[in-house]
PDB file of C-alpha atoms and ligand atoms in Angstrom:
ATOM      1  CA  MET A 173      98.417  93.748  92.502  1.00  0.00           C
ATOM      2  CA  ALA A 174      96.822  91.237  94.876  1.00  0.00           C
ATOM      3  CA  ASP A 175      99.967  89.099  94.528  1.00  0.00           C
ATOM      4  CA  ARG A 176     102.196  92.040  95.418  1.00  0.00           C
ATOM      5  CA  THR A 177     100.062  92.732  98.483  1.00  0.00           C
ATOM      6  CA  THR A 178     100.191  89.087  99.546  1.00  0.00           C
ATOM      7  CA  SER A 179     103.968  88.851  99.111  1.00  0.00           C
ATOM      8  CA  ARG A 180     104.365  92.099 101.100  1.00  0.00           C
ATOM      9  CA  LEU A 181     102.238  90.633 103.892  1.00  0.00           C
ATOM     10  CA  LEU A 182     104.203  87.388 103.864  1.00  0.00           C
ATOM     11  CA  ALA A 183     107.685  88.953 103.717  1.00  0.00           C
ATOM     12  CA  ASN A 184     109.912  88.494 106.749  1.00  0.00           C
ATOM     13  CA  ARG A 185     112.119  91.580 106.636  1.00  0.00           C
ATOM     14  CA  ALA A 186     114.294  90.253 109.439  1.00  0.00           C
ATOM     15  CA  SER A 187     115.390  87.186 107.447  1.00  0.00           C
ATOM     16  CA  LEU A 188     118.766  87.061 105.720  1.00  0.00           C
ATOM     17  CA  ALA A 189     117.152  85.874 102.471  1.00  0.00           C
ATOM     18  CA  HIS A 190     114.870  88.914 102.424  1.00  0.00           C
ATOM     19  CA  LYS A 191     117.757  91.276 103.168  1.00  0.00           C
ATOM     20  CA  ILE A 192     119.901  89.830 100.383  1.00  0.00           C
ATOM     21  CA  GLY A 193     117.027  89.923  97.874  1.00  0.00           C
ATOM     22  CA  TYR A 194     116.194  93.508  98.874  1.00  0.00           C
ATOM     23  CA  ALA A 195     119.825  94.592  98.593  1.00  0.00           C
ATOM     24  CA  LEU A 196     120.074  93.083  95.108  1.00  0.00           C
ATOM     25  CA  ARG A 197     116.916  94.879  94.018  1.00  0.00           C
ATOM     26  CA  HIS A 198     117.915  98.215  95.650  1.00  0.00           C
ATOM     27  CA  PRO A 199     121.729  98.443  95.758  1.00  0.00           C
ATOM     28  CA  GLU A 200     121.509 102.215  96.329  1.00  0.00           C
ATOM     29  CA  ARG A 201     119.866 101.551  99.711  1.00  0.00           C
ATOM     30  CA  ILE A 202     122.668  99.374 101.113  1.00  0.00           C
ATOM     31  CA  ARG A 203     124.834 102.231 102.318  1.00  0.00           C
ATOM     32  CA  PRO A 204     122.015 104.112 104.138  1.00  0.00           C
ATOM     33  CA  TYR A 205     120.860 100.813 105.693  1.00  0.00           C
ATOM     34  CA  VAL A 206     124.350 100.041 107.004  1.00  0.00           C
ATOM     35  CA  ARG A 207     124.631 103.581 108.404  1.00  0.00           C
ATOM     36  CA  ARG A 208     121.227 103.262 110.092  1.00  0.00           C
ATOM     37  CA  SER A 209     122.068  99.821 111.533  1.00  0.00           C
ATOM     38  CA  ALA A 210     125.307 101.180 113.039  1.00  0.00           C
ATOM     39  CA  ARG A 211     123.554 104.212 114.516  1.00  0.00           C
ATOM     40  CA  ASP A 212     120.742 102.072 115.945  1.00  0.00           C
ATOM     41  CA  ALA A 213     123.193  99.561 117.449  1.00  0.00           C
ATOM     42  CA  TRP A 214     124.939 102.459 119.198  1.00  0.00           C
ATOM     43  CA  LEU A 215     121.640 103.913 120.450  1.00  0.00           C
ATOM     44  CA  ARG A 216     120.418 100.493 121.634  1.00  0.00           C
ATOM     45  CA  ALA A 217     123.628  99.997 123.590  1.00  0.00           C
ATOM     46  CA  ARG A 218     123.060 103.334 125.323  1.00  0.00           C
ATOM     47  CA  HIS A 219     119.304 102.939 125.918  1.00  0.00           C
ATOM     48  CA  ARG A 220     118.088  99.533 127.068  1.00  0.00           C
ATOM     49  CA  ASP A 221     114.506 100.699 127.542  1.00  0.00           C
ATOM     50  CA  HIS A 222     112.534 100.816 124.269  1.00  0.00           C
ATOM     51  CA  VAL A 223     110.941 104.220 124.838  1.00  0.00           C
ATOM     52  CA  ALA A 224     114.310 105.795 125.666  1.00  0.00           C
ATOM     53  CA  TYR A 225     115.842 104.116 122.606  1.00  0.00           C
ATOM     54  CA  TYR A 226     113.081 105.250 120.248  1.00  0.00           C
ATOM     55  CA  ARG A 227     113.213 108.748 121.699  1.00  0.00           C
ATOM     56  CA  ALA A 228     116.917 108.834 120.774  1.00  0.00           C
ATOM     57  CA  VAL A 229     116.082 107.571 117.249  1.00  0.00           C
ATOM     58  CA  MET A 230     113.538 110.380 116.901  1.00  0.00           C
ATOM     59  CA  ALA A 231     116.044 112.970 118.169  1.00  0.00           C
ATOM     60  CA  SER A 232     118.537 111.867 115.532  1.00  0.00           C
ATOM     61  CA  ASP A 233     115.950 111.654 112.715  1.00  0.00           C
ATOM     62  CA  THR A 234     114.268 114.957 113.617  1.00  0.00           C
ATOM     63  CA  ALA A 235     117.606 116.775 113.574  1.00  0.00           C
ATOM     64  CA  ARG A 236     118.027 115.650 109.952  1.00  0.00           C
ATOM     65  CA  SER A 237     114.451 116.197 108.747  1.00  0.00           C
ATOM     66  CA  PRO A 238     111.276 116.455 110.868  1.00  0.00           C
ATOM     67  CA  GLN A 239     109.048 115.330 107.998  1.00  0.00           C
ATOM     68  CA  ASP A 240     111.285 112.318 107.306  1.00  0.00           C
ATOM     69  CA  ALA A 241     111.279 111.533 111.025  1.00  0.00           C
ATOM     70  CA  VAL A 242     107.536 110.858 110.834  1.00  0.00           C
ATOM     71  CA  GLY A 243     107.927 108.837 107.662  1.00  0.00           C
ATOM     72  CA  SER A 244     107.318 111.311 104.817  1.00  0.00           C
ATOM     73  CA  ALA A 245     110.146 111.795 102.330  1.00  0.00           C
ATOM     74  CA  THR A 246     108.660 115.000 100.893  1.00  0.00           C
ATOM     75  CA  MET A 247     106.342 117.795 102.004  1.00  0.00           C
ATOM     76  CA  ASP A 248     103.778 116.614  99.445  1.00  0.00           C
ATOM     77  CA  ARG A 249     103.762 113.151 101.061  1.00  0.00           C
ATOM     78  CA  TRP A 250     103.543 114.745 104.524  1.00  0.00           C
ATOM     79  CA  LEU A 251     100.456 116.668 103.444  1.00  0.00           C
ATOM     80  CA  ALA A 252      98.911 113.665 101.676  1.00  0.00           C
ATOM     81  CA  LEU A 253      99.436 111.286 104.634  1.00  0.00           C
ATOM     82  CA  GLY A 254      97.883 113.800 107.008  1.00  0.00           C
ATOM     83  CA  ARG A 255      94.923 114.290 104.699  1.00  0.00           C
ATOM     84  CA  MET A 256      94.413 110.536 104.382  1.00  0.00           C
ATOM     85  CA  GLN A 257      94.089 110.218 108.173  1.00  0.00           C
ATOM     86  CA  PHE A 258      91.819 113.246 108.433  1.00  0.00           C
ATOM     87  CA  ASP A 259      89.521 112.258 105.555  1.00  0.00           C
ATOM     88  CA  TYR A 260      89.176 108.750 106.947  1.00  0.00           C
ATOM     89  CA  LEU A 261      87.972 109.919 110.351  1.00  0.00           C
ATOM     90  CA  VAL A 262      85.668 112.584 108.912  1.00  0.00           C
ATOM     91  CA  GLY A 263      84.271 109.855 106.642  1.00  0.00           C
ATOM     92  CA  HIS A 264      83.638 107.877 109.835  1.00  0.00           C
ATOM     93  CA  GLY A 265      81.646 110.703 111.376  1.00  0.00           C
ATOM     94  CA  LEU A 266      84.229 112.877 113.171  1.00  0.00           C
ATOM     95  CA  VAL A 267      82.498 116.136 114.168  1.00  0.00           C
ATOM     96  CA  PRO A 268      83.959 119.382 115.566  1.00  0.00           C
ATOM     97  CA  GLY A 269      82.554 118.578 119.018  1.00  0.00           C
ATOM     98  CA  ASP A 270      84.560 115.351 119.280  1.00  0.00           C
ATOM     99  CA  ARG A 271      87.350 115.218 121.859  1.00  0.00           C
ATOM    100  CA  MET A 272      90.440 113.649 120.361  1.00  0.00           C
ATOM    101  CA  LEU A 273      93.564 112.121 121.842  1.00  0.00           C
ATOM    102  CA  GLU A 274      96.309 111.495 119.300  1.00  0.00           C
ATOM    103  CA  ILE A 275      98.960 109.076 120.540  1.00  0.00           C
ATOM    104  CA  GLY A 276     102.335 109.674 118.883  1.00  0.00           C
ATOM    105  CA  CYS A 277     101.212 112.932 117.290  1.00  0.00           C
ATOM    106  CA  GLY A 278     104.661 113.625 115.797  1.00  0.00           C
ATOM    107  CA  ASN A 279     104.941 117.038 114.149  1.00  0.00           C
ATOM    108  CA  LEU A 280     101.153 117.137 113.581  1.00  0.00           C
ATOM    109  CA  ARG A 281     101.132 115.742 110.046  1.00  0.00           C
ATOM    110  CA  ALA A 282      97.453 114.952 110.577  1.00  0.00           C
ATOM    111  CA  GLY A 283      97.177 116.777 113.878  1.00  0.00           C
ATOM    112  CA  TRP A 284      97.072 120.276 112.408  1.00  0.00           C
ATOM    113  CA  ARG A 285      94.039 119.293 110.350  1.00  0.00           C
ATOM    114  CA  PHE A 286      92.288 117.859 113.427  1.00  0.00           C
ATOM    115  CA  ILE A 287      93.158 120.963 115.454  1.00  0.00           C
ATOM    116  CA  GLU A 288      91.769 123.213 112.716  1.00  0.00           C
ATOM    117  CA  TYR A 289      88.541 121.171 112.475  1.00  0.00           C
ATOM    118  CA  LEU A 290      87.797 120.492 116.144  1.00  0.00           C
ATOM    119  CA  GLU A 291      86.473 123.004 118.657  1.00  0.00           C
ATOM    120  CA  PRO A 292      89.118 124.869 120.677  1.00  0.00           C
ATOM    121  CA  GLY A 293      90.766 122.709 123.314  1.00  0.00           C
ATOM    122  CA  HIS A 294      89.402 119.473 121.860  1.00  0.00           C
ATOM    123  CA  TYR A 295      92.708 118.149 120.492  1.00  0.00           C
ATOM    124  CA  HIS A 296      95.259 116.467 122.761  1.00  0.00           C
ATOM    125  CA  GLY A 297      98.484 115.168 121.265  1.00  0.00           C
ATOM    126  CA  ILE A 298     101.038 113.122 123.186  1.00  0.00           C
ATOM    127  CA  ASP A 299     104.443 111.906 122.091  1.00  0.00           C
ATOM    128  CA  ILE A 300     107.563 110.430 123.670  1.00  0.00           C
ATOM    129  CA  SER A 301     109.882 112.696 121.678  1.00  0.00           C
ATOM    130  CA  PRO A 302     110.574 116.232 122.924  1.00  0.00           C
ATOM    131  CA  ASP A 303     112.314 117.001 119.631  1.00  0.00           C
ATOM    132  CA  ILE A 304     109.269 116.198 117.509  1.00  0.00           C
ATOM    133  CA  LEU A 305     106.973 118.049 119.939  1.00  0.00           C
ATOM    134  CA  VAL A 306     109.028 121.205 119.408  1.00  0.00           C
ATOM    135  CA  GLU A 307     108.360 120.692 115.698  1.00  0.00           C
ATOM    136  CA  ALA A 308     104.667 120.170 116.499  1.00  0.00           C
ATOM    137  CA  LYS A 309     104.587 123.580 118.169  1.00  0.00           C
ATOM    138  CA  GLY A 310     106.138 124.995 115.011  1.00  0.00           C
ATOM    139  CA  THR A 311     103.347 123.421 112.947  1.00  0.00           C
ATOM    140  CA  VAL A 312     100.713 125.085 115.173  1.00  0.00           C
ATOM    141  CA  VAL A 313     102.401 128.426 114.548  1.00  0.00           C
ATOM    142  CA  ARG A 314     102.840 127.800 110.800  1.00  0.00           C
ATOM    143  CA  TYR A 315      99.123 127.122 110.363  1.00  0.00           C
ATOM    144  CA  GLY A 316      98.030 129.919 112.735  1.00  0.00           C
ATOM    145  CA  LEU A 317      96.156 127.555 115.068  1.00  0.00           C
ATOM    146  CA  GLN A 318      97.016 129.190 118.408  1.00  0.00           C
ATOM    147  CA  ASP A 319      93.375 130.117 119.115  1.00  0.00           C
ATOM    148  CA  LYS A 320      92.429 126.432 118.886  1.00  0.00           C
ATOM    149  CA  LEU A 321      94.392 125.842 122.100  1.00  0.00           C
ATOM    150  CA  PRO A 322      95.747 122.390 121.270  1.00  0.00           C
ATOM    151  CA  HIS A 323      97.204 120.389 124.155  1.00  0.00           C
ATOM    152  CA  LEU A 324     100.637 118.890 123.393  1.00  0.00           C
ATOM    153  CA  THR A 325     102.191 116.721 126.089  1.00  0.00           C
ATOM    154  CA  LEU A 326     105.442 114.824 126.415  1.00  0.00           C
ATOM    155  CA  ALA A 327     104.751 111.261 127.583  1.00  0.00           C
ATOM    156  CA  ASN A 328     106.984 108.595 129.024  1.00  0.00           C
ATOM    157  CA  ASP A 329     104.507 105.746 128.828  1.00  0.00           C
ATOM    158  CA  LEU A 330     101.015 104.954 127.592  1.00  0.00           C
ATOM    159  CA  THR A 331      99.174 104.759 130.918  1.00  0.00           C
ATOM    160  CA  PHE A 332      97.370 108.100 130.291  1.00  0.00           C
ATOM    161  CA  ASP A 333      97.476 108.584 134.062  1.00  0.00           C
ATOM    162  CA  PHE A 334      97.313 112.393 133.743  1.00  0.00           C
ATOM    163  CA  LEU A 335      94.137 112.323 131.635  1.00  0.00           C
ATOM    164  CA  PRO A 336      90.493 112.161 132.811  1.00  0.00           C
ATOM    165  CA  SER A 337      88.343 109.021 132.660  1.00  0.00           C
ATOM    166  CA  GLY A 338      85.613 108.624 130.037  1.00  0.00           C
ATOM    167  CA  PHE A 339      86.681 111.786 128.212  1.00  0.00           C
ATOM    168  CA  PHE A 340      87.875 111.117 124.653  1.00  0.00           C
ATOM    169  CA  THR A 341      85.388 110.284 121.922  1.00  0.00           C
ATOM    170  CA  VAL A 342      88.201 109.458 119.484  1.00  0.00           C
ATOM    171  CA  VAL A 343      91.691 108.144 120.208  1.00  0.00           C
ATOM    172  CA  HIS A 344      93.964 107.907 117.187  1.00  0.00           C
ATOM    173  CA  ALA A 345      97.451 106.433 116.698  1.00  0.00           C
ATOM    174  CA  HIS A 346      98.911 106.405 113.206  1.00  0.00           C
ATOM    175  CA  SER A 347     102.262 104.688 112.528  1.00  0.00           C
ATOM    176  CA  VAL A 348     102.993 104.358 116.240  1.00  0.00           C
ATOM    177  CA  PHE A 349     102.459 100.645 116.920  1.00  0.00           C
ATOM    178  CA  SER A 350     104.492  99.969 113.765  1.00  0.00           C
ATOM    179  CA  HIS A 351     107.389 101.209 115.907  1.00  0.00           C
ATOM    180  CA  SER A 352     106.355  99.562 119.174  1.00  0.00           C
ATOM    181  CA  PRO A 353     107.212  96.242 120.805  1.00  0.00           C
ATOM    182  CA  LEU A 354     104.287  94.268 122.203  1.00  0.00           C
ATOM    183  CA  PRO A 355     104.644  95.391 125.872  1.00  0.00           C
ATOM    184  CA  VAL A 356     104.155  99.039 124.757  1.00  0.00           C
ATOM    185  CA  ILE A 357     100.990  98.128 122.835  1.00  0.00           C
ATOM    186  CA  ASP A 358      99.833  96.016 125.770  1.00  0.00           C
ATOM    187  CA  GLU A 359     100.260  98.954 128.132  1.00  0.00           C
ATOM    188  CA  CYS A 360      98.255 101.183 125.830  1.00  0.00           C
ATOM    189  CA  LEU A 361      95.425  98.670 125.476  1.00  0.00           C
ATOM    190  CA  ALA A 362      95.385  98.114 129.238  1.00  0.00           C
ATOM    191  CA  HIS A 363      94.656 101.801 129.847  1.00  0.00           C
ATOM    192  CA  VAL A 364      92.929 103.255 126.796  1.00  0.00           C
ATOM    193  CA  GLY A 365      89.489 101.941 127.823  1.00  0.00           C
ATOM    194  CA  ARG A 366      89.566 104.180 130.908  1.00  0.00           C
ATOM    195  CA  VAL A 367      89.994 107.415 128.944  1.00  0.00           C
ATOM    196  CA  LEU A 368      87.486 106.549 126.201  1.00  0.00           C
ATOM    197  CA  ALA A 369      84.084 108.204 126.461  1.00  0.00           C
ATOM    198  CA  PRO A 370      81.040 105.912 126.211  1.00  0.00           C
ATOM    199  CA  GLY A 371      80.625 105.045 122.526  1.00  0.00           C
ATOM    200  CA  GLY A 372      84.136 106.282 121.724  1.00  0.00           C
ATOM    201  CA  TYR A 373      86.716 104.387 119.729  1.00  0.00           C
ATOM    202  CA  PHE A 374      90.452 103.956 119.404  1.00  0.00           C
ATOM    203  CA  ASP A 375      91.922 103.527 115.914  1.00  0.00           C
ATOM    204  CA  PHE A 376      95.513 102.451 115.412  1.00  0.00           C
ATOM    205  CA  THR A 377      97.549 101.414 112.407  1.00  0.00           C
ATOM    206  CA  PHE A 378     100.157  98.682 112.441  1.00  0.00           C
ATOM    207  CA  ASP A 379     102.468  96.898 110.046  1.00  0.00           C
ATOM    208  CA  ARG A 380     100.705  93.660 109.311  1.00  0.00           C
ATOM    209  CA  THR A 381     102.201  90.300 108.517  1.00  0.00           C
ATOM    210  CA  LEU A 382     100.457  87.093 107.581  1.00  0.00           C
ATOM    211  CA  GLY A 383     103.615  85.133 108.398  1.00  0.00           C
ATOM    212  CA  ALA A 384     105.915  85.102 111.411  1.00  0.00           C
ATOM    213  CA  GLU A 385     105.898  88.238 113.560  1.00  0.00           C
ATOM    214  CA  HIS A 386     109.239  90.017 113.422  1.00  0.00           C
ATOM    215  CA  GLN A 387     111.042  93.318 113.887  1.00  0.00           C
ATOM    216  CA  VAL A 388     113.832  95.205 112.135  1.00  0.00           C
ATOM    217  CA  LEU A 389     116.424  97.207 114.117  1.00  0.00           C
ATOM    218  CA  ARG A 390     113.842  97.476 116.920  1.00  0.00           C
ATOM    219  CA  GLU A 391     112.446 100.352 114.843  1.00  0.00           C
ATOM    220  CA  ASP A 392     109.843  98.519 112.740  1.00  0.00           C
ATOM    221  CA  PHE A 393     107.564  95.831 114.137  1.00  0.00           C
ATOM    222  CA  TYR A 394     105.324  93.474 112.139  1.00  0.00           C
ATOM    223  CA  TYR A 395     102.305  91.828 113.802  1.00  0.00           C
ATOM    224  CA  ARG A 396      99.539  89.476 112.841  1.00  0.00           C
ATOM    225  CA  ALA A 397      96.140  91.170 113.146  1.00  0.00           C
ATOM    226  CA  GLU A 398      94.897  88.276 115.324  1.00  0.00           C
ATOM    227  CA  THR A 399      97.640  88.942 117.891  1.00  0.00           C
ATOM    228  CA  LEU A 400      96.539  92.551 118.384  1.00  0.00           C
ATOM    229  CA  VAL A 401      92.819  91.729 118.368  1.00  0.00           C
ATOM    230  CA  ALA A 402      93.408  89.047 121.030  1.00  0.00           C
ATOM    231  CA  LEU A 403      95.498  91.465 123.103  1.00  0.00           C
ATOM    232  CA  ALA A 404      92.692  94.035 123.036  1.00  0.00           C
ATOM    233  CA  GLU A 405      90.156  91.362 124.019  1.00  0.00           C
ATOM    234  CA  ARG A 406      92.343  90.330 126.951  1.00  0.00           C
ATOM    235  CA  HIS A 407      91.805  93.869 128.258  1.00  0.00           C
ATOM    236  CA  GLY A 408      88.034  93.612 127.884  1.00  0.00           C
ATOM    237  CA  LEU A 409      87.955  95.575 124.619  1.00  0.00           C
ATOM    238  CA  ALA A 410      86.424  94.707 121.264  1.00  0.00           C
ATOM    239  CA  ALA A 411      88.673  95.045 118.218  1.00  0.00           C
ATOM    240  CA  ARG A 412      88.212  94.644 114.473  1.00  0.00           C
ATOM    241  CA  LEU A 413      90.284  95.114 111.352  1.00  0.00           C
ATOM    242  CA  MET A 414      89.052  98.093 109.308  1.00  0.00           C
ATOM    243  CA  GLU A 415      88.598  96.656 105.826  1.00  0.00           C
ATOM    244  CA  ASP A 416      87.848 100.067 104.276  1.00  0.00           C
ATOM    245  CA  TRP A 417      91.311 101.302 105.342  1.00  0.00           C
ATOM    246  CA  GLU A 418      92.937  98.355 103.511  1.00  0.00           C
ATOM    247  CA  ARG A 419      91.805  99.929 100.229  1.00  0.00           C
ATOM    248  CA  ARG A 420      93.814 103.124 100.908  1.00  0.00           C
ATOM    249  CA  PRO A 421      97.249 103.579  99.336  1.00  0.00           C
ATOM    250  CA  HIS A 422      98.981 103.093 102.677  1.00  0.00           C
ATOM    251  CA  GLY A 423     101.145 100.125 103.582  1.00  0.00           C
ATOM    252  CA  GLN A 424      99.731  99.646 107.071  1.00  0.00           C
ATOM    253  CA  SER A 425      96.496  98.113 108.340  1.00  0.00           C
ATOM    254  CA  LYS A 426      94.111  99.648 110.849  1.00  0.00           C
ATOM    255  CA  ILE A 427      92.294  98.191 113.855  1.00  0.00           C
ATOM    256  CA  ARG A 428      89.407  99.869 115.677  1.00  0.00           C
ATOM    257  CA  VAL A 429      89.012  99.228 119.396  1.00  0.00           C
ATOM    258  CA  THR A 430      85.866  99.924 121.401  1.00  0.00           C
ATOM    259  CA  VAL A 431      84.642  99.272 124.921  1.00  0.00           C
ATOM    260  CA  PRO A 432      81.779  96.762 124.668  1.00  0.00           C
ATOM    261  CA  ALA A 433      78.558  97.991 126.259  1.00  0.00           C
ATOM    262  CA  ARG A 434      77.977  96.166 129.526  1.00  0.00           C
ATOM    263  CA  ALA A 435      74.769  94.216 129.893  1.00  0.00           C
ATOM    264  CA  PRO A 436      72.360  96.268 132.047  1.00  0.00           C
ATOM    265  CA  GLN A 437      72.626  95.224 135.697  1.00  0.00           C
ATOM    266  CA  PRO A 438      69.365  94.196 137.367  1.00  0.00           C
ATOM    267  CA  THR A 439      68.236  96.868 139.844  1.00  0.00           C
ATOM    268  CA  GLY A 440      65.572  97.359 142.525  1.00  0.00           C
ATOM    269  CA  ASP A 441      62.724  94.843 142.485  1.00  0.00           C
ATOM    270  CA  ALA A 442      64.214  92.870 139.596  1.00  0.00           C
ATOM    271  CA  ALA A 443      67.414  92.349 141.591  1.00  0.00           C
ATOM    272  CA  ALA A 444      65.447  91.415 144.721  1.00  0.00           C
ATOM    273  CA  ARG A 445      63.510  88.734 142.801  1.00  0.00           C
ATOM    274  CA  GLU A 446      66.681  87.067 141.624  1.00  0.00           C
ATOM    275  CA  PRO A 447      67.358  83.678 143.222  1.00  0.00           C
TER     276      PRO A 447
HETATM  277  C1  LIG B 673     105.992 107.588 112.269  1.00  0.00           C
HETATM  278  S1  LIG B 673     105.719 108.853 113.434  1.00  0.00           S
HETATM  279  C2  LIG B 673     103.998 109.223 113.106  1.00  0.00           C
HETATM  280  C3  LIG B 673     103.568 110.541 113.696  1.00  0.00           C
HETATM  281  C4  LIG B 673     102.093 110.881 113.471  1.00  0.00           C
HETATM  282  N1  LIG B 673     101.230 109.900 114.074  1.00  0.00           N
HETATM  283  C5  LIG B 673     101.826 111.030 111.996  1.00  0.00           C
HETATM  284  O1  LIG B 673     101.071 110.241 111.430  1.00  0.00           O
HETATM  285  O2  LIG B 673     102.421 111.919 111.423  1.00  0.00           O
HETATM  286  C6  LIG B 673     105.609 107.966 114.981  1.00  0.00           C
HETATM  287  C7  LIG B 673     105.491 108.906 116.177  1.00  0.00           C
HETATM  288  O3  LIG B 673     105.132 108.133 117.321  1.00  0.00           O
HETATM  289  C8  LIG B 673     105.934 108.534 118.412  1.00  0.00           C
HETATM  290  N2  LIG B 673     105.998 107.369 119.311  1.00  0.00           N
HETATM  291  C9  LIG B 673     106.667 106.209 119.137  1.00  0.00           C
HETATM  292  N3  LIG B 673     106.454 105.391 120.173  1.00  0.00           N
HETATM  293  C10 LIG B 673     105.609 106.043 121.006  1.00  0.00           C
HETATM  294  C11 LIG B 673     105.007 105.711 122.264  1.00  0.00           C
HETATM  295  N4  LIG B 673     105.240 104.545 122.863  1.00  0.00           N
HETATM  296  N5  LIG B 673     104.193 106.618 122.843  1.00  0.00           N
HETATM  297  C12 LIG B 673     103.945 107.812 122.245  1.00  0.00           C
HETATM  298  N6  LIG B 673     104.503 108.191 121.064  1.00  0.00           N
HETATM  299  C13 LIG B 673     105.317 107.308 120.454  1.00  0.00           C
HETATM  300  C14 LIG B 673     107.258 108.943 117.785  1.00  0.00           C
HETATM  301  O4  LIG B 673     108.008 109.781 118.626  1.00  0.00           O
HETATM  302  C15 LIG B 673     106.774 109.622 116.507  1.00  0.00           C
HETATM  303  O5  LIG B 673     106.512 110.984 116.704  1.00  0.00           O
END
């Protein structure tokens, strides 16, 4: 098992050798892969900007199957993946009074559980895809959560410029940075500290590699944990890999980001006595 995990973390899915080996092991997946590559090449040619490109990918995927578009092949998996996210945060002390921002909320796979659990108005979901946000609204209706007044907002970037400072006790992004090039993650880390409440944290998952960082079809991105930790630190944040998440049956890793407490500034007499 440990060997399988290590080889997964070392695999370079962009390399020809990996693609050939994968195709030999899964011949039934060749045709869908070729179809996806052709579609993505077409969408990339039309949308140079990553967010616009990924929005078009989501429009195409959502039209086929909203649950597949967020990465769950079946409704059972959709429910299980949402529960995994919810249970993890409750296990880490999430309480109904928390104020949550979910980045890349999709069709509320986990979001509906957070909305149900949190006090009314305490859940804010943002996403770049209007198509998946329409599905998110449908999820609110399906679970009868209208009275919880969730906020669902279409975003074009991750500057959070429309949100208040120091407000969110929990910011959560599941399977979003696994689809994001580094400048998108950098933008998020540059701004997330402003919207975090004192003592709050930002959890995100990512596809981890122990080898060379790489991407596939500009849809799936693989990063070394050290790269993302260093990026967070460059923005004055503290970041650590969540070892307890590694034990979950989920292929991605999780990093928690916090704003380090500032050393108390000398005031009054103490400041006056300073040389
Ligand atoms: C794999 S889905 C996961 C959705 C949700 N987090 C979940 O666990 O069900 C990724 C979602 O992130 C959104 N997304 C991708 N890049 C984004 C970005 N830069 N900002 C906000 N949302 C983004 C996609 O539109 C999609 O809804």
